[in-house]
CSV table of C-alpha atoms and ligand atoms in Angstrom, one decimal:
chain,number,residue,atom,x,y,z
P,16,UNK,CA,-8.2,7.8,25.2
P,17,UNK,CA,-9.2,8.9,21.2
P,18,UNK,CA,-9.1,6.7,19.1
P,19,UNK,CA,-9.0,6.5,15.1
P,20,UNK,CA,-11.8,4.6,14.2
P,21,UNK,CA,-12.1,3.3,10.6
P,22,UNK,CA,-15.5,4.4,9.8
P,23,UNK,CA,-15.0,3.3,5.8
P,24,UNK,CA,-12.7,2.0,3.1
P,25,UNK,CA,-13.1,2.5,-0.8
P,26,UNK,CA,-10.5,1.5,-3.8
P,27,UNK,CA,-10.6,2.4,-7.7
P,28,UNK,CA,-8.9,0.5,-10.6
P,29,UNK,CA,-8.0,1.4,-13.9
P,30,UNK,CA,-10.1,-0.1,-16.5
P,31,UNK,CA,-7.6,-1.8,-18.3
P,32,UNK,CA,-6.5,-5.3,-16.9
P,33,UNK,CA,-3.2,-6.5,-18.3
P,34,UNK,CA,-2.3,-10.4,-18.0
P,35,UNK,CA,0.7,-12.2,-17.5
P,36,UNK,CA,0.9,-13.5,-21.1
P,37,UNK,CA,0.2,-10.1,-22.5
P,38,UNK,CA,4.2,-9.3,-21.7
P,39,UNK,CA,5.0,-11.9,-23.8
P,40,UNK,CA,5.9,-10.3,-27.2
P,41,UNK,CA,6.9,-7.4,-25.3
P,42,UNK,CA,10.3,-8.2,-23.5
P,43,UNK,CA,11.9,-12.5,-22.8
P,44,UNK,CA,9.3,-13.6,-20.3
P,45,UNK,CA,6.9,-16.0,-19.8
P,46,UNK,CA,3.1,-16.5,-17.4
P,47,UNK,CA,4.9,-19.6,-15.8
P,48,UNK,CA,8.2,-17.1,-14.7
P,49,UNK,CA,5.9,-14.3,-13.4
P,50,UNK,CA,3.5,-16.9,-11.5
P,51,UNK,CA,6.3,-19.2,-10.2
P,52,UNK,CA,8.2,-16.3,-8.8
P,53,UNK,CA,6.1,-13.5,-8.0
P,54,UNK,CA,2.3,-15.0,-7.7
P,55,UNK,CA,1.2,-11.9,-9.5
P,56,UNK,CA,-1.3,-13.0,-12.4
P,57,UNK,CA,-2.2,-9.6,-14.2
P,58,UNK,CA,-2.2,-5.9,-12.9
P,59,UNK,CA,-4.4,-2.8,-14.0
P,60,UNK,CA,-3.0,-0.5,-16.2
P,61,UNK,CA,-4.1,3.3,-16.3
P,62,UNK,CA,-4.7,5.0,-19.5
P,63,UNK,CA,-3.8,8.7,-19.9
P,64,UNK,CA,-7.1,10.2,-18.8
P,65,UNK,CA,-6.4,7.9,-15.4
P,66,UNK,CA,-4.0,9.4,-13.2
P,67,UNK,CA,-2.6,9.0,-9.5
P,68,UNK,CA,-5.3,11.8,-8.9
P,69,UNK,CA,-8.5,10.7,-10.6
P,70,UNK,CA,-8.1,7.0,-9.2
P,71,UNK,CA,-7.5,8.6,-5.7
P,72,UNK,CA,-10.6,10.8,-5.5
P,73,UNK,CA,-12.7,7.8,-7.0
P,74,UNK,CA,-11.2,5.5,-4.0
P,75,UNK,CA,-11.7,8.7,-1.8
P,76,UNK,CA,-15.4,8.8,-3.0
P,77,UNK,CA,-16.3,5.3,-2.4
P,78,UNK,CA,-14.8,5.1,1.2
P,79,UNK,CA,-17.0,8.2,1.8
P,80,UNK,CA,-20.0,6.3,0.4
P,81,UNK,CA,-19.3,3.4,2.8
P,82,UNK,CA,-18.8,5.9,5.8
P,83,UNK,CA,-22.1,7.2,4.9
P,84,UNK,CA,-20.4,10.7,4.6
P,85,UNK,CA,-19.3,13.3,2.1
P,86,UNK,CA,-16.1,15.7,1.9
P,87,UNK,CA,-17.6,18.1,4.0
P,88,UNK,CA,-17.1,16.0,7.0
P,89,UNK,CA,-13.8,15.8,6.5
P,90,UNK,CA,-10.9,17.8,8.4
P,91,UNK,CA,-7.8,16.4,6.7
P,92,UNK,CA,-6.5,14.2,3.2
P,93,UNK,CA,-3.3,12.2,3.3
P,94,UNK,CA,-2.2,11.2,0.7
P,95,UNK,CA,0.3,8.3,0.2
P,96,UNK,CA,1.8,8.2,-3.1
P,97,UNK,CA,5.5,8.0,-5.1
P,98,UNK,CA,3.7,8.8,-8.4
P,99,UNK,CA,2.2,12.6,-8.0
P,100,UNK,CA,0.5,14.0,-11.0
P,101,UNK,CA,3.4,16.7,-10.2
P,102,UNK,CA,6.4,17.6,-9.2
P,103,UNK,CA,4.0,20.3,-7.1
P,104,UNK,CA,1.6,21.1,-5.5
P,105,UNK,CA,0.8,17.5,-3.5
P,106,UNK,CA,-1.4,15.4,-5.7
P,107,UNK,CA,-3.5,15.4,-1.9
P,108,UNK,CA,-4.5,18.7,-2.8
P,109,UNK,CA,-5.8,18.3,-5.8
P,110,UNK,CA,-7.8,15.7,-4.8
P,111,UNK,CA,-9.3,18.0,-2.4
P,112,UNK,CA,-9.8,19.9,-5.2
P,113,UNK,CA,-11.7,17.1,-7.4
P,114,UNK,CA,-13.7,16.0,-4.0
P,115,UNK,CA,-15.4,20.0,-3.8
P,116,UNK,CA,-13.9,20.5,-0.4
P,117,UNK,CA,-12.1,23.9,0.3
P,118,UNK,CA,-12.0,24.0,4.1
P,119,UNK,CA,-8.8,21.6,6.2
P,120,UNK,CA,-5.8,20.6,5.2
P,121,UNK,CA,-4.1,18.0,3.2
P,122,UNK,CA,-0.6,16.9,1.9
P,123,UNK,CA,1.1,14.0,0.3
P,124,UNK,CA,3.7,11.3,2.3
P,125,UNK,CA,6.5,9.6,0.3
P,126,UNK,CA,7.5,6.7,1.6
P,127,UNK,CA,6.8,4.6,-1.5
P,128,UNK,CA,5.4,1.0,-0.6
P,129,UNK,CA,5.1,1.5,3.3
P,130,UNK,CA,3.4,4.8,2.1
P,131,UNK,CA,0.3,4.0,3.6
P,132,UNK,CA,1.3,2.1,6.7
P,133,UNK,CA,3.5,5.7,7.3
P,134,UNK,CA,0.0,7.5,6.4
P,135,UNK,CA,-2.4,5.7,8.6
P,136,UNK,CA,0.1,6.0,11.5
P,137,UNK,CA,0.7,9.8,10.9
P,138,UNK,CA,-3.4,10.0,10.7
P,139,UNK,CA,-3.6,8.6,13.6
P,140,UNK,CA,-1.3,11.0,15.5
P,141,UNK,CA,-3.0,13.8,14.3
P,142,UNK,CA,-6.7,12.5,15.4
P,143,UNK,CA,-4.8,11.5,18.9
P,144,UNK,CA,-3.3,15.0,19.2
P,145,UNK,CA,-6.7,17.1,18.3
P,146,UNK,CA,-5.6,18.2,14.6
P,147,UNK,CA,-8.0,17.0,13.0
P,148,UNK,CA,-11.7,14.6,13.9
P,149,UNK,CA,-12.1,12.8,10.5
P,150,UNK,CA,-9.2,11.9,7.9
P,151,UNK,CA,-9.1,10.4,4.3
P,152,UNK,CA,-6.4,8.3,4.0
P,153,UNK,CA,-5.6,7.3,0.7
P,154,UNK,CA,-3.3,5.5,-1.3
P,155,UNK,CA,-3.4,5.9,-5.1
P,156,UNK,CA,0.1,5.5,-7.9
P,157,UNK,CA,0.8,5.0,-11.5
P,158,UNK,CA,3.4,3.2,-11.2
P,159,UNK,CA,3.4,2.3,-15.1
P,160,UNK,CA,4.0,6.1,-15.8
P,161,UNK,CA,8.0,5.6,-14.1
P,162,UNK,CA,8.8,1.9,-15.9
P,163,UNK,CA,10.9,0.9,-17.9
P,164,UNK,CA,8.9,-1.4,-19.9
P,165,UNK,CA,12.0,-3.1,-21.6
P,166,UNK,CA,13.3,-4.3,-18.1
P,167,UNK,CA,11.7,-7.5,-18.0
P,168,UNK,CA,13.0,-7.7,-14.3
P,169,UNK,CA,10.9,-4.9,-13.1
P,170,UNK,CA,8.0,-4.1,-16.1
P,171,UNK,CA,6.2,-7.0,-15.1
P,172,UNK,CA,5.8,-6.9,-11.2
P,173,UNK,CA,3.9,-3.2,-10.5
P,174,UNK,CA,0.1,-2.0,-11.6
P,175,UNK,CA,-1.7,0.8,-11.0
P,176,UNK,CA,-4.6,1.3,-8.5
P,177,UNK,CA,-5.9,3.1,-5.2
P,178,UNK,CA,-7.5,2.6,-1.9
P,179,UNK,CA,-8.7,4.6,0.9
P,180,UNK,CA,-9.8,4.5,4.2
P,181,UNK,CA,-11.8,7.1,6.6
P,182,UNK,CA,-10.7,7.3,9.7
P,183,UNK,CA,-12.7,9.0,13.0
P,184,UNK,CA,-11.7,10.0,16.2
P,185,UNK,CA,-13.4,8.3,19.0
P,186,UNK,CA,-13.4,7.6,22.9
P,187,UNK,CA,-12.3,4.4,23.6
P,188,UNK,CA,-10.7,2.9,26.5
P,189,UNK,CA,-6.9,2.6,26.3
P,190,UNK,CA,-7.6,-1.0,25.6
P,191,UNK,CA,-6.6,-4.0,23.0
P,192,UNK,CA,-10.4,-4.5,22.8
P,193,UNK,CA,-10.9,-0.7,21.7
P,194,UNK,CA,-11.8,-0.4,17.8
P,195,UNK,CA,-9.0,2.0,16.0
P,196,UNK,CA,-5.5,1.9,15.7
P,197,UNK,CA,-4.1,0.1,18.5
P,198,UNK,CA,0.0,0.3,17.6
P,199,UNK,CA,2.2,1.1,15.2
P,200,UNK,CA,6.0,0.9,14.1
P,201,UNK,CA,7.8,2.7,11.2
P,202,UNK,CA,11.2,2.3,10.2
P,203,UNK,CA,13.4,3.4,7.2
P,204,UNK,CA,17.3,2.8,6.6
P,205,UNK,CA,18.9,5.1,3.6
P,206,UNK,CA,21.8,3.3,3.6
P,207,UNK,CA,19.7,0.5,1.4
P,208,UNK,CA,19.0,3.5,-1.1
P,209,UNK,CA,20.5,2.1,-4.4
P,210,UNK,CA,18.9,-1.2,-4.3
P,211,UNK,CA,15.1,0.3,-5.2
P,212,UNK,CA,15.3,3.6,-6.6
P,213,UNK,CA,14.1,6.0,-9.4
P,214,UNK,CA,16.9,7.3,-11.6
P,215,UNK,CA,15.7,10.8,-12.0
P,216,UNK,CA,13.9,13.7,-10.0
P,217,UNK,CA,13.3,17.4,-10.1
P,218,UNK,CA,16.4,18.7,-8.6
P,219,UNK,CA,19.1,16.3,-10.3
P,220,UNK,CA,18.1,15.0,-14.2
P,221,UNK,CA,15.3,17.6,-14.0
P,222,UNK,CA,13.2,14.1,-15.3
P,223,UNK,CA,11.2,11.8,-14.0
P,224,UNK,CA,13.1,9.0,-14.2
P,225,UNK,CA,12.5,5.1,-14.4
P,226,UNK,CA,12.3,2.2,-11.6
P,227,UNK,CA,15.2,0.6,-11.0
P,228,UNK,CA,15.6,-2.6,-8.7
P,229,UNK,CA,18.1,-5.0,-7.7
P,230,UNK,CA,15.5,-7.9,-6.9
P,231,UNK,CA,17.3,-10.5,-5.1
P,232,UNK,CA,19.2,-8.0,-2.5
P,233,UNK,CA,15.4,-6.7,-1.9
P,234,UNK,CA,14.1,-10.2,-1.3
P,235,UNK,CA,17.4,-10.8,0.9
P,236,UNK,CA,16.7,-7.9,3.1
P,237,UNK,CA,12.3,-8.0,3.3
P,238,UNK,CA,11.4,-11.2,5.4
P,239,UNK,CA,13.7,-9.7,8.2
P,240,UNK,CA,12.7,-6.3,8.6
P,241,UNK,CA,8.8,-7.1,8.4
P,242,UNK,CA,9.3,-9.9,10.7
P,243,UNK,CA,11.5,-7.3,12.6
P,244,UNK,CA,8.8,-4.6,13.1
P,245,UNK,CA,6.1,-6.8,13.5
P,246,UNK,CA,7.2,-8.1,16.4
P,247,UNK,CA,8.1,-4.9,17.6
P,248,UNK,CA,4.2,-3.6,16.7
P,249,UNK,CA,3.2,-7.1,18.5
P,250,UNK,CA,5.1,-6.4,21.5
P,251,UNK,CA,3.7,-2.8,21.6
P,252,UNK,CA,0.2,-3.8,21.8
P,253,UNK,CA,1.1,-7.2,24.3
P,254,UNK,CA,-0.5,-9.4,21.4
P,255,UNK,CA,0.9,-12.3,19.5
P,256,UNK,CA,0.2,-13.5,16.2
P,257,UNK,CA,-2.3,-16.1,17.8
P,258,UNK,CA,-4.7,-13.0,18.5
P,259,UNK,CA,-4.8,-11.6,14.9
P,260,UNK,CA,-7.8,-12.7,12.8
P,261,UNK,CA,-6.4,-10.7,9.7
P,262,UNK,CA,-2.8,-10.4,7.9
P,263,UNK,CA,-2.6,-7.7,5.2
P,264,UNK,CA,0.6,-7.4,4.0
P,265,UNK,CA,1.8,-5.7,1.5
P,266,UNK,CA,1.5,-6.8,-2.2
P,267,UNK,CA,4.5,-7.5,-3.5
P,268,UNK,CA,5.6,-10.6,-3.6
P,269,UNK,CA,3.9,-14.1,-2.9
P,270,UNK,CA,6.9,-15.6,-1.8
P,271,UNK,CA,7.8,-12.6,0.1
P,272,UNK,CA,4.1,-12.4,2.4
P,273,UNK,CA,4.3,-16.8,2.9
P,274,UNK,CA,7.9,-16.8,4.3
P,275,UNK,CA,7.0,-13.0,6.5
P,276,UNK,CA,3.5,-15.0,7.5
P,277,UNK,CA,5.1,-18.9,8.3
P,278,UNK,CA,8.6,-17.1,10.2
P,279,UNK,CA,6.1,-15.2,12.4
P,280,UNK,CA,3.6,-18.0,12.7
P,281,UNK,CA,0.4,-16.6,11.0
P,282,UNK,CA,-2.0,-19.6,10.0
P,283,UNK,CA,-2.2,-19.0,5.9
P,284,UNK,CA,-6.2,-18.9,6.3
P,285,UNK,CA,-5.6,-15.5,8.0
P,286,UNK,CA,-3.2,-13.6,5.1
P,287,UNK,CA,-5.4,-11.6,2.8
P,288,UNK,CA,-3.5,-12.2,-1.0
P,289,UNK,CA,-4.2,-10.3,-4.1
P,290,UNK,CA,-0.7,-9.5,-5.8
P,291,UNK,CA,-2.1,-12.2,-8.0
P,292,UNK,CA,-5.2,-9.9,-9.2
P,293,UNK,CA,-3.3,-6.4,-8.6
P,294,UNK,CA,0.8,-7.1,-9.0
P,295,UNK,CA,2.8,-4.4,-6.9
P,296,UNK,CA,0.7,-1.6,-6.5
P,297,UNK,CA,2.9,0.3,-4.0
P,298,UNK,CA,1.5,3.0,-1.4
P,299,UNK,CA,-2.0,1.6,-2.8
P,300,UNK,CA,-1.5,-2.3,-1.9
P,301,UNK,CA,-2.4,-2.2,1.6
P,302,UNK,CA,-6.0,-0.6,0.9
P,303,UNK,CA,-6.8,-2.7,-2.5
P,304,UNK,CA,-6.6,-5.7,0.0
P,305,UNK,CA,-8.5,-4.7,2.5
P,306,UNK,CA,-11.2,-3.8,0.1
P,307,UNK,CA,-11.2,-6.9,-1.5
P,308,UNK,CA,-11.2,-8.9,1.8
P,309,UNK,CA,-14.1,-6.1,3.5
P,310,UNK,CA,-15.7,-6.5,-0.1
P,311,UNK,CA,-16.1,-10.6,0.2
P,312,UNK,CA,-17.1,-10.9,3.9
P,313,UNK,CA,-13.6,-11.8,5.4
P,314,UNK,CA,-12.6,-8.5,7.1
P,315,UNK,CA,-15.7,-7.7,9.9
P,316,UNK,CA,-16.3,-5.0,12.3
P,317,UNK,CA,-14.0,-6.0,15.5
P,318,UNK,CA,-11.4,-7.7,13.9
P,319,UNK,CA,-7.7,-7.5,14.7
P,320,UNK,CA,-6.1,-6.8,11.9
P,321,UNK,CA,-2.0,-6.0,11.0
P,322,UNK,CA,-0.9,-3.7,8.3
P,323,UNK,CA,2.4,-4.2,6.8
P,324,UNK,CA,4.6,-2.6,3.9
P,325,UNK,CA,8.2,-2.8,2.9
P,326,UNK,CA,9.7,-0.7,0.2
P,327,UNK,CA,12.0,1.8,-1.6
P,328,UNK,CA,14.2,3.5,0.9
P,329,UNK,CA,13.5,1.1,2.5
P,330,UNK,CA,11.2,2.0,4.4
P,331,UNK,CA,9.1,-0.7,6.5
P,332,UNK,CA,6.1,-0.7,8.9
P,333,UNK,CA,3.0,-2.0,10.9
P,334,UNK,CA,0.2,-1.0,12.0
P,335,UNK,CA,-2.3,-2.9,13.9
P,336,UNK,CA,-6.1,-2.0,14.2
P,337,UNK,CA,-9.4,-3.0,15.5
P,338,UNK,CA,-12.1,-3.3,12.5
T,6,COA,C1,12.3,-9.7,-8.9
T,6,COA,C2,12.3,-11.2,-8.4
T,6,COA,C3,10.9,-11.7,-8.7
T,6,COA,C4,13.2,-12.0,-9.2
T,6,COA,O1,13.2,-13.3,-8.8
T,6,COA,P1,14.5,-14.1,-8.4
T,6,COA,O2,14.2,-15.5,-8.1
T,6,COA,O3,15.3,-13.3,-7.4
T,6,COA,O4,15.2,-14.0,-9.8
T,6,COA,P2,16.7,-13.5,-10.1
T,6,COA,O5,16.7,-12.0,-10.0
T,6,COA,O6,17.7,-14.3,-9.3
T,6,COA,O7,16.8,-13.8,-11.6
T,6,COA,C5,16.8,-15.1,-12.1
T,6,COA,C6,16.8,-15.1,-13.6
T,6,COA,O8,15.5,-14.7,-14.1
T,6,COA,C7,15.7,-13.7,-15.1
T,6,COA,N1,14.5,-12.8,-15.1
T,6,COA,C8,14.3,-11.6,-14.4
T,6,COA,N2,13.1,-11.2,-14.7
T,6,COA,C9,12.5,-12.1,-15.6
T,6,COA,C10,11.2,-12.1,-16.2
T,6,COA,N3,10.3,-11.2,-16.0
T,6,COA,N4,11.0,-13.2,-17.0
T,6,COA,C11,11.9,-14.2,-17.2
T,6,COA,N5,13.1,-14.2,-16.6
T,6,COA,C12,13.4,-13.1,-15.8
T,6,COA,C13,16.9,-12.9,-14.6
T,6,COA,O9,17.5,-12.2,-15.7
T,6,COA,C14,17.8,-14.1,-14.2
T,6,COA,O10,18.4,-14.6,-15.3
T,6,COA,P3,20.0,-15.1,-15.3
T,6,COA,O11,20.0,-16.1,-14.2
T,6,COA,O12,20.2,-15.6,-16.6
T,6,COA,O13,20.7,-13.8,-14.9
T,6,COA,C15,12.6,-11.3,-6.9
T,6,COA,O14,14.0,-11.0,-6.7
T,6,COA,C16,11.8,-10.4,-6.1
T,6,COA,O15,10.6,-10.6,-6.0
T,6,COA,N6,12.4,-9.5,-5.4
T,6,COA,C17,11.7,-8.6,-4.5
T,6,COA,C18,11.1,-7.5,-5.4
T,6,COA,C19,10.1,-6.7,-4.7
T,6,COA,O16,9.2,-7.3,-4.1
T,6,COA,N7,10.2,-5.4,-4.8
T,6,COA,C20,9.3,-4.5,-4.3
T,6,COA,C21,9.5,-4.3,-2.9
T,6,COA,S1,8.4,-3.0,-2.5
């Protein structure tokens, strides 16, 4: 059976690092709210020669580096963002562009913070199905480009940032002891559309709109549907949380990732945390966090390791993987 190997994993970050405290003559908030209810400490900022596309071809480049390859060995981009440099062509493409490679394919996938759970999964079905042998994956937004930065209640959660992974096909044995992507769920529900949302678009302000959120219904709804699909990834795969050595959720919330980890019974020492370095960085949360926790030692070739991401939509998913 093939399977999709992670083979490397790279992340870039605006230079600019902007604190808690730094919001404070900006809009009615304080460090103590944003810590106390979020956990998130400062986020990165781009400035305007940053953009979804240059921090997603850095990422892109150091994943590369870590695989030990360059674009040339690579047969397909995805790239997971709600924050194109434009309307059109896919920010993917461009990237492509950037990373000198003019042979394969690549496209963007909208599914705003589960963006790159839905991207690994989809990689995965095209390595499994003979489309394509190696695959950047790659999460990369700006989310400060679509706030409102007078809405206290939204301005100080996101950041900006990207991550990416390279992913190979390879023969394994249909086993839960096979490195590569063992399972995977997606789900999405329009019906929860208005509660996290941008209020314009191409083809009805002809803007790009601003973030808007109703916090506390997203809250209400997020425990339950990660729970939900996790269970549904664990039963997939005929693991519990017991066999999992890593939890990388994604980065949204503190409060949100201890109540997902303790209602599915995932010892704390195994959650990987940095909303508190990176705030909400949508599609590119999942891969920030697994660099930082590859980057320090944690994550090691072998390890089980769960994906998860809730967001806009909503969408939700998990995907689990062998190191
Ligand atoms: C946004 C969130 C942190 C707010 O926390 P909360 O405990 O639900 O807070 P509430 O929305 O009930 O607001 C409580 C009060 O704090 C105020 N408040 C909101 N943002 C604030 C800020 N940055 N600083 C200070 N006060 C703030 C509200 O206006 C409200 O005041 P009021 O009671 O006078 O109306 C929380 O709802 C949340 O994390 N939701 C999920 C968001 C998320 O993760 N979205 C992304 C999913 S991908």
């Amino acid at each position: 059976m093939i399977r999709s190997v992670v083979r490397g994993n790279g992340a870039a970050l605006p230079r600019r690092i902007m604190k808690n405290a730094d919001f404070e003559g900006m809009v009615e908030t304080s460090d103590e709210w944003i810590v106390q209810r979020t956990g998130i400490r400062q986020r990165h900022v781009a400035a305007d020669d940053e953009t979804t596309a240059s921090l997603g071809e850095a990422a892109a480049r150091a994943a590369l580096d870590s695989a030990g390859m360059t674009p040339a060995d690579i047969d397909l981009i995805i790239l997971a963002t709600s924050t194109p440099n434009n309307t059109f062509p896919a920010t993917a493409v461009e990237i492509q562009n950037r990373l000198g490679m003019h042979h394969g394919f690549a496209f963007d996938m909208q599914a705003v913070c589960s963006g790159f759970v839905y991207a690994v999964a989809t990689a995965d079905l095209y390595i499994r199905g003979g489309l394509a042998k190696r695959v950047l994956v790659i999460g990369s937004e700006t989310f400060s480009r679509i706030l409102d930065w007078s809405d206290r209640s939204t301005c100080v959660l996101f950041g900006d940032g990207a991550g990416a992974l390279v992913l190979e096909a390879e023969e394994g044995a249909g086993a839960i002891t096979d490195r590569g992507v063992l399972a995977a769920s997606l789900r999405s529900d329009g019906a929860h559309k208005d509660k996290l949302f941008v209020d314009g678009g191409p083809s009805t302000t002809g803007t790009v709109g601003h973030l808007r959120m109703e916090g506390r219904e997203v809250f209400k709804h997020a425990v339950g549907m990660i729970t939900d699909v996790i269970e549904a990834t664990f039963g997939e795969a005929g693991i519990t949380a017991q066999d999992l050595d890593w939890f990388v959720p994604h980065q949204a919330n503190k409060r949100i990732i201890d109540a997902s980890a303790k209602k599915l019974g995932i010892a704390e020492e195994k959650v990987v945390v940095t909303v508190d370095l990176h705030g909400n960085t949508s599609a590119a949360s999942v891969p920030l966090a697994l660099s930082v926790a590859v980057a320090d030692g944690r994550i090691k070739k072998g390890d089980l390791v769960l994906l998860e991401a809730m967001g806009g939509g909503f969408t939700w998913g998990a995907v689990l993987l062998r190191w």
